[in-house]
Short mmCIF file of C-alpha atoms and ligand atoms in Angstrom, two decimals:
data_model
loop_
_atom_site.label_atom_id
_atom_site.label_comp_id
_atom_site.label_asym_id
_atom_site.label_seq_id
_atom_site.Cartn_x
_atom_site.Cartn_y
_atom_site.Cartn_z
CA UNK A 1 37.10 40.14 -2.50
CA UNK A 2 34.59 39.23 0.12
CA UNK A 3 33.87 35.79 0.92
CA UNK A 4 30.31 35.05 0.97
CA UNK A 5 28.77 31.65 1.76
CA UNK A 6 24.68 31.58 2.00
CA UNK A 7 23.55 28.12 2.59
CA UNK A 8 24.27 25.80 5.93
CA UNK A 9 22.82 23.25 7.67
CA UNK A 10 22.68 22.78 11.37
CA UNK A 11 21.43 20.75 13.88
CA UNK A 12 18.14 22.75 13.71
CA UNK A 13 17.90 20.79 10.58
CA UNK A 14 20.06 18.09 9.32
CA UNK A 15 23.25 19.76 9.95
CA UNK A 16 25.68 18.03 12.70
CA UNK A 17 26.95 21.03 14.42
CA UNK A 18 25.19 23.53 16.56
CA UNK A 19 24.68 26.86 15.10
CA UNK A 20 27.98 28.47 16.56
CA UNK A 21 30.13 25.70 15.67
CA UNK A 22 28.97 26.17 12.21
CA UNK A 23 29.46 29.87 12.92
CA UNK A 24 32.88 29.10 13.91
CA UNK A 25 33.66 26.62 10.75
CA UNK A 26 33.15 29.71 8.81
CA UNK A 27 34.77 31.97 10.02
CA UNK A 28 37.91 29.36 9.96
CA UNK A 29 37.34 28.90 6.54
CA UNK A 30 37.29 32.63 5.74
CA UNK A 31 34.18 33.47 5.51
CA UNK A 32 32.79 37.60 5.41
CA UNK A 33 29.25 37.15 4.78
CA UNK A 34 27.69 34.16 6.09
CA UNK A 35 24.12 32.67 6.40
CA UNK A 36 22.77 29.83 8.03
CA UNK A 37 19.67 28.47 5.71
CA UNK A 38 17.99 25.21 7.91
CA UNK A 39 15.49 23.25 5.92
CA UNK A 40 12.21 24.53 6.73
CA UNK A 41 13.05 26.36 9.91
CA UNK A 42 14.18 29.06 11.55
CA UNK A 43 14.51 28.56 15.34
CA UNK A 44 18.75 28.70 14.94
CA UNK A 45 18.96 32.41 13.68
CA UNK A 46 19.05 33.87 17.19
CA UNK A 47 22.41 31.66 17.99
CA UNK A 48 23.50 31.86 14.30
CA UNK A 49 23.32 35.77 14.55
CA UNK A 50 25.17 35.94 18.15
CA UNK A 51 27.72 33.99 17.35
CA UNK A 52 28.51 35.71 13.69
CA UNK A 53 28.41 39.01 15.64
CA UNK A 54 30.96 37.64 18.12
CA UNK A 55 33.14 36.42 15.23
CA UNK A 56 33.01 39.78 12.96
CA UNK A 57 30.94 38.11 10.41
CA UNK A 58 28.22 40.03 8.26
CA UNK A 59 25.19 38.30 9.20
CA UNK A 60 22.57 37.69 7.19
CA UNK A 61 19.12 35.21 8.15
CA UNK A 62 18.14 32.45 6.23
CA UNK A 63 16.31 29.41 5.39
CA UNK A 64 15.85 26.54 2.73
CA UNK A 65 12.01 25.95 2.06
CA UNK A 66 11.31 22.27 0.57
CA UNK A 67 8.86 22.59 -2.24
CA UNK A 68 6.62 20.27 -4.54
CA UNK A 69 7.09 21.69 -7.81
CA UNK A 70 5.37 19.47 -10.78
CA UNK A 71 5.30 15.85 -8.85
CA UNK A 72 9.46 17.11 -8.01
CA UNK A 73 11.00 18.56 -4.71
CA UNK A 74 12.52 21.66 -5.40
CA UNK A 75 14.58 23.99 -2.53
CA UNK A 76 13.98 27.76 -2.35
CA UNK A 77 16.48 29.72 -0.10
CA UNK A 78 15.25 32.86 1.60
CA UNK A 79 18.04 34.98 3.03
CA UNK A 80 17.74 38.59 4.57
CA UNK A 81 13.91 38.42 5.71
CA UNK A 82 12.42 39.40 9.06
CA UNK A 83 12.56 36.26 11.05
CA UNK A 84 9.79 37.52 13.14
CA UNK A 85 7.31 37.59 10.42
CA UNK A 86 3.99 35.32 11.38
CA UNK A 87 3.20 33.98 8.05
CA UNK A 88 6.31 33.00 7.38
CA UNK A 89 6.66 31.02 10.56
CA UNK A 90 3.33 29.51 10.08
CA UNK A 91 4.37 28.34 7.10
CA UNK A 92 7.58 26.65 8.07
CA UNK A 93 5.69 25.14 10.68
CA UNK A 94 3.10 23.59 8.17
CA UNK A 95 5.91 22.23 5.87
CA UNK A 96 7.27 20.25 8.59
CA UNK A 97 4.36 19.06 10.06
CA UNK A 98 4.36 15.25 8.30
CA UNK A 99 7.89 14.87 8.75
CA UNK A 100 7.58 12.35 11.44
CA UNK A 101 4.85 10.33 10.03
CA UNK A 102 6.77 9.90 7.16
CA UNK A 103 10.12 9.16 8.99
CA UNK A 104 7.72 6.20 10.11
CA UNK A 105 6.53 4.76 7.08
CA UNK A 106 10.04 5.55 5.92
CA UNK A 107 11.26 3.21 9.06
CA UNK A 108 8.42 0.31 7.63
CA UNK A 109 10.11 0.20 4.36
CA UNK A 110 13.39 0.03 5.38
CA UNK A 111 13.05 -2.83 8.40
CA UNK A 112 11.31 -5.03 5.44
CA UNK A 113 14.87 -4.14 3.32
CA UNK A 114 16.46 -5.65 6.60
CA UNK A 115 17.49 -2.17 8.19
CA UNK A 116 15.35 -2.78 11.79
CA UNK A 117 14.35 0.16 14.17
CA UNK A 118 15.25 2.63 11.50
CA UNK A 119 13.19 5.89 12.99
CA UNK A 120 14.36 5.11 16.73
CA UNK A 121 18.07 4.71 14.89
CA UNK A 122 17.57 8.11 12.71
CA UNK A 123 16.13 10.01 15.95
CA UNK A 124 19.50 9.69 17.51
CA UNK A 125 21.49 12.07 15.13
CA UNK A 126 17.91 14.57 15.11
CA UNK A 127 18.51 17.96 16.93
CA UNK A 128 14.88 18.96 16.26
CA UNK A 129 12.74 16.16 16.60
CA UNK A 130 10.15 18.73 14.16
CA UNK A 131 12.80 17.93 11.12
CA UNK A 132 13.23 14.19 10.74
CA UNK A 133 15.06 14.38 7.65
CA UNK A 134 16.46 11.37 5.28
CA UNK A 135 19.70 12.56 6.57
CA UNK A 136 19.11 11.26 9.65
CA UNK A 137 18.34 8.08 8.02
CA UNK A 138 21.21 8.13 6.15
CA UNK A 139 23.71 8.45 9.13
CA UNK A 140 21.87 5.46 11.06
CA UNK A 141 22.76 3.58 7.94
CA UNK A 142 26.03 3.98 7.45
CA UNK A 143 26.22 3.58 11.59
CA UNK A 144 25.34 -0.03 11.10
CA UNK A 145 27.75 -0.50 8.54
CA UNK A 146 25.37 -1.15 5.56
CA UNK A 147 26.53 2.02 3.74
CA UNK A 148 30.41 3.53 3.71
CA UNK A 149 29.07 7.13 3.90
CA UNK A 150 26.10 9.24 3.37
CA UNK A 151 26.62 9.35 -0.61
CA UNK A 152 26.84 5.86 -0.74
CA UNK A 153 22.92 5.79 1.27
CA UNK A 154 21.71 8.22 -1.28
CA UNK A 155 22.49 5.83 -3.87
CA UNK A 156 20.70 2.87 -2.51
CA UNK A 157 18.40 3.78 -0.42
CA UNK A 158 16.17 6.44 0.36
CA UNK A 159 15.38 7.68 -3.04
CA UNK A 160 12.79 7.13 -5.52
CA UNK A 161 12.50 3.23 -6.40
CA UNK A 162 14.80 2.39 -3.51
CA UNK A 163 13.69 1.18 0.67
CA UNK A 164 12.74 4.16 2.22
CA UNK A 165 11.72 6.47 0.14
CA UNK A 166 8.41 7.45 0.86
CA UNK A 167 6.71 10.59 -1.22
CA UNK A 168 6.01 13.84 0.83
CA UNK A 169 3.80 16.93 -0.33
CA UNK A 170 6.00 20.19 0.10
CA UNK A 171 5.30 23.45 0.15
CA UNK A 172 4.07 25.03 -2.70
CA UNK A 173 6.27 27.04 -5.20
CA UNK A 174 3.91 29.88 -4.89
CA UNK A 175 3.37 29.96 -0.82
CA UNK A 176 7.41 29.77 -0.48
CA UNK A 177 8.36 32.72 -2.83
CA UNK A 178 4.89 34.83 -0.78
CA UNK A 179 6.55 33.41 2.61
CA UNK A 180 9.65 34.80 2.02
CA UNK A 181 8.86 38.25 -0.16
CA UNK A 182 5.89 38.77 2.64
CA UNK A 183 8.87 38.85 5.45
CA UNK A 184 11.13 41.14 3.30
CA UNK A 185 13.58 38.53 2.06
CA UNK A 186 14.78 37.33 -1.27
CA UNK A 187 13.90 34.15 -2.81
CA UNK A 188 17.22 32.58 -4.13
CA UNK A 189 16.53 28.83 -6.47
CA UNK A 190 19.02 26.78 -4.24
CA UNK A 191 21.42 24.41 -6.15
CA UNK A 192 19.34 24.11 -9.66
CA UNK A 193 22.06 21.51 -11.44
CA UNK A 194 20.06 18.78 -8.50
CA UNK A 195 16.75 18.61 -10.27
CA UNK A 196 17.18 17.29 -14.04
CA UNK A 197 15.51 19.92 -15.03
CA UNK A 198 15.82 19.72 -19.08
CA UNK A 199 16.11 23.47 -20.68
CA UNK A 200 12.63 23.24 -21.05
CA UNK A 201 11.57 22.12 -17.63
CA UNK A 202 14.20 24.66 -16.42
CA UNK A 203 12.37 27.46 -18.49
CA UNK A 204 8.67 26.79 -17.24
CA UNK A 205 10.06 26.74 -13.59
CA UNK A 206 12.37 29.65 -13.85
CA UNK A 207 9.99 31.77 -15.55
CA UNK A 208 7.04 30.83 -12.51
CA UNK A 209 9.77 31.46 -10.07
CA UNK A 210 10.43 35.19 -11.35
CA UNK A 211 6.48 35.92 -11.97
CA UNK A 212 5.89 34.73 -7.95
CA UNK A 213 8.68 37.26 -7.47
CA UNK A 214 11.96 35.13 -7.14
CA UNK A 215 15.18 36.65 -7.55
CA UNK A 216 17.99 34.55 -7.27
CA UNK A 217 20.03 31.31 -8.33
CA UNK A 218 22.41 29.17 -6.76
CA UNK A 219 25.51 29.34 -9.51
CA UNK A 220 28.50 27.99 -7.26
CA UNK A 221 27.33 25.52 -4.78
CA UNK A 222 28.56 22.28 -3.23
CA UNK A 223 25.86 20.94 -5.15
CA UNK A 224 27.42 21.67 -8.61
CA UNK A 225 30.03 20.59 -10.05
CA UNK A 226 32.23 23.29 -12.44
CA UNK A 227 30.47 22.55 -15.16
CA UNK A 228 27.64 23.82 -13.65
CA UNK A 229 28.84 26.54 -12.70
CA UNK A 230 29.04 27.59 -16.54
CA UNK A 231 26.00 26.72 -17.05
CA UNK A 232 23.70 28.20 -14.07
CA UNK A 233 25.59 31.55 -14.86
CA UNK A 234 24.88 31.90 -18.43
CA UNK A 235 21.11 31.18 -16.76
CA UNK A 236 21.09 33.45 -14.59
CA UNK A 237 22.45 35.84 -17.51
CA UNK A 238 20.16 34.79 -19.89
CA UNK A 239 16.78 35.09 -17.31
CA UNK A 240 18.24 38.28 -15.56
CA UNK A 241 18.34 36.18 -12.10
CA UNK A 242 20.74 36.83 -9.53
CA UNK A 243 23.75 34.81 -8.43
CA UNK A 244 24.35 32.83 -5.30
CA UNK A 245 26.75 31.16 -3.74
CA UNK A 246 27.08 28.62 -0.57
CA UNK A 247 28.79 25.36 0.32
CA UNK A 248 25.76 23.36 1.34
CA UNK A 249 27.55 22.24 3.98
CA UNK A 250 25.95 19.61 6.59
CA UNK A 251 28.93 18.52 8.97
CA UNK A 252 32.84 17.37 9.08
CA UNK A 253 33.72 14.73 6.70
CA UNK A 254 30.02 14.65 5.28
CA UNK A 255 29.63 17.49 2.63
CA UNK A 256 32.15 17.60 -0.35
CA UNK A 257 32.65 21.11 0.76
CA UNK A 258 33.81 22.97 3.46
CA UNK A 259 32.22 26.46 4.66
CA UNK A 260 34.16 29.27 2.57
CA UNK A 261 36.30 26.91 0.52
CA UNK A 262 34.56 27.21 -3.11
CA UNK A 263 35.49 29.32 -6.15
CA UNK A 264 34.12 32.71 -6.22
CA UNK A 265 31.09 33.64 -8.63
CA UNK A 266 32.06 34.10 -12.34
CA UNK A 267 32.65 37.53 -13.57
CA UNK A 268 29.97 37.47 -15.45
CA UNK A 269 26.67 37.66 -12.70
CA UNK A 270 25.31 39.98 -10.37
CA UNK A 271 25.84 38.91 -7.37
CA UNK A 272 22.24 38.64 -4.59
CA UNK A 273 24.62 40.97 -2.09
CA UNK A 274 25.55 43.48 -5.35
CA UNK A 275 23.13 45.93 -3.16
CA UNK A 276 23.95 44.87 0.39
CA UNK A 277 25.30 47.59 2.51
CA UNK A 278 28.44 44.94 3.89
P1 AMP B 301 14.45 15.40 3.25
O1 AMP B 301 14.19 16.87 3.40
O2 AMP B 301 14.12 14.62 4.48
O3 AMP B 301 13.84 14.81 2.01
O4 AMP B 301 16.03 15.22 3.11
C1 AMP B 301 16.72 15.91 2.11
C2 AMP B 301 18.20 15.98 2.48
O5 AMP B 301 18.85 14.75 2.18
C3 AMP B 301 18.95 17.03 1.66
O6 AMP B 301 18.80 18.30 2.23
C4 AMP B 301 20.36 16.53 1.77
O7 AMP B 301 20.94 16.97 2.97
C5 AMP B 301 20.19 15.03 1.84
N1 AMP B 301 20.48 14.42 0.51
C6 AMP B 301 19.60 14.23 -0.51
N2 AMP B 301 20.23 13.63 -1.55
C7 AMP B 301 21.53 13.45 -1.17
C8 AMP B 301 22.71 12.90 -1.79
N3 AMP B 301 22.66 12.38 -3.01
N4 AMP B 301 23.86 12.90 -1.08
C9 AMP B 301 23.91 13.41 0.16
N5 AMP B 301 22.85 13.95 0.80
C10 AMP B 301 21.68 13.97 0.13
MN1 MN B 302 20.05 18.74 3.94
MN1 MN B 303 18.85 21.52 -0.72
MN1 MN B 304 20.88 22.70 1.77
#
């Protein structure tokens, strides 16, 4: 059975490896079929592709679009669209335009918490200053000791009702799905267990998703634990939705899960690469 893992972070996003390194993770940990999906941009397929070809992996593009959906952020993976396509490049650009501004109110909450020089902190783990991420915050934190790990941030700071969080304005669910369709892609729901979606909330989002033209859900993903799994596949079942799977991994000793290492899809989904010529 091929091992497939669509969604990655790099250091074109908040990833800590370069895109060959996480090439090379993969392919250590097994992986066929492998896609590297950085929030809101694409400027790491070109290494990403070079170094899966040099490796033996199937290569396929991605990228993980940050969305407002109902006063929520939702993530939309693309995967297998032409990277050269203008509007969706414009796009990206536009949803990360904002980032640093508020990285610096982000910074302003977080020195009157008692966590000084927070953005110049954050901007030393940023590989594209265009994607100041929370991540970045997060590492500075647990750099000065406040935190134990990254986990440990996301519980106390940096979320809603806790220093630093600071509300952003996404891309819209609508513009994402167009992006991605409009460059030939696939839009894939990344890691649905994340939002607290109740079945109803799930239902008016999943059913917008599939009339802009989305395709896909995340079933196994770092993101989810097994329970989810059960569930997001009798979803995708139930709303005729394609199954993904990727590890959602960010860098060594940081994600739960390692490139390659989770369970294969249930028996019962499609999988998105049931029509890929691999
Ligand atoms: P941003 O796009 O700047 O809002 O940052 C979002 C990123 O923060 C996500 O892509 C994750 O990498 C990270 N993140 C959010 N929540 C958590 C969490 N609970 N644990 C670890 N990382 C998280
Ligand atoms: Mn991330
Ligand atoms: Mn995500
Ligand atoms: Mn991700």
């Amino acid at each position: 059975m091929l091992n497939v893992d669509l969604h990655c972070h790099s250091r074109v996003s908040d990833g800590a490896l370069t895109p060959s390194d996480v090439a090379a993770r993969a392919k250590a940990g097994g992986v066929d079929v492998w896609a590297l999906t950085d929030h809101d941009e694409i400027d790491g397929i070109p290494e990403a592709r070079e170094a899966a070809k040099a490796l033996g992996m199937h290569y396929v593009t991605g990228v993980e679009i940050s969305v407002t959906w109902a006063a929520r952020t939702v993530h939309i993976v693309g995967l297998r669209f032409d990277e050269k396509n203008r509007d969706l490049a414009a796009g990206l650009k536009n949803t990360r335009s904002g980032r640093e501004r508020r990285a610096r109110e982000m910074a302003a909450q977080l020195a009157e918490a008692g966590i000084p020089h927070a953005f110049e902190g954050a901007l030393k783990y940023v590989g594209n200053p265009d994607l100041i991420s929370r991540t970045h915050f997060a590492r500075y934190i647990v750099e000065l000791g406040v935190c134990k790990d990254v986990s440990e941030v996301f519980g106390n700071y940096l979320i809603d009702g806790k220093p630093g969080f600071v509300p952003h304005r996404w891309a819209t669910l609508k513009n994402a799905v167009d992006w991605i369709r409009g460059a030939g892609g696939i839009a894939v729901v990344a890691h649905p267990g994340r939002y607290d979606f109740d079945d109803l909330e799930l239902d008016v989002f999943l059913s917008e998703f599939k009339r802009h033209g989305g395709v896909g859900v995340e079933v196994v993903t770092g993101s989810h634990t097994e329970e989810e799994y059960a569930r997001f596949a009798t979803v995708a079942k139930n709303y005729n939705l394609l199954a993904s799977r990727g590890s959602d991994f960010h860098g060594p000793g940081e994600s739960h899960t390692e490139l390659g290492a989770l369970p294969p899809l249930p028996a019962s989904v499609v999988p998105v690469w049931h029509d890929w010529r691999l």
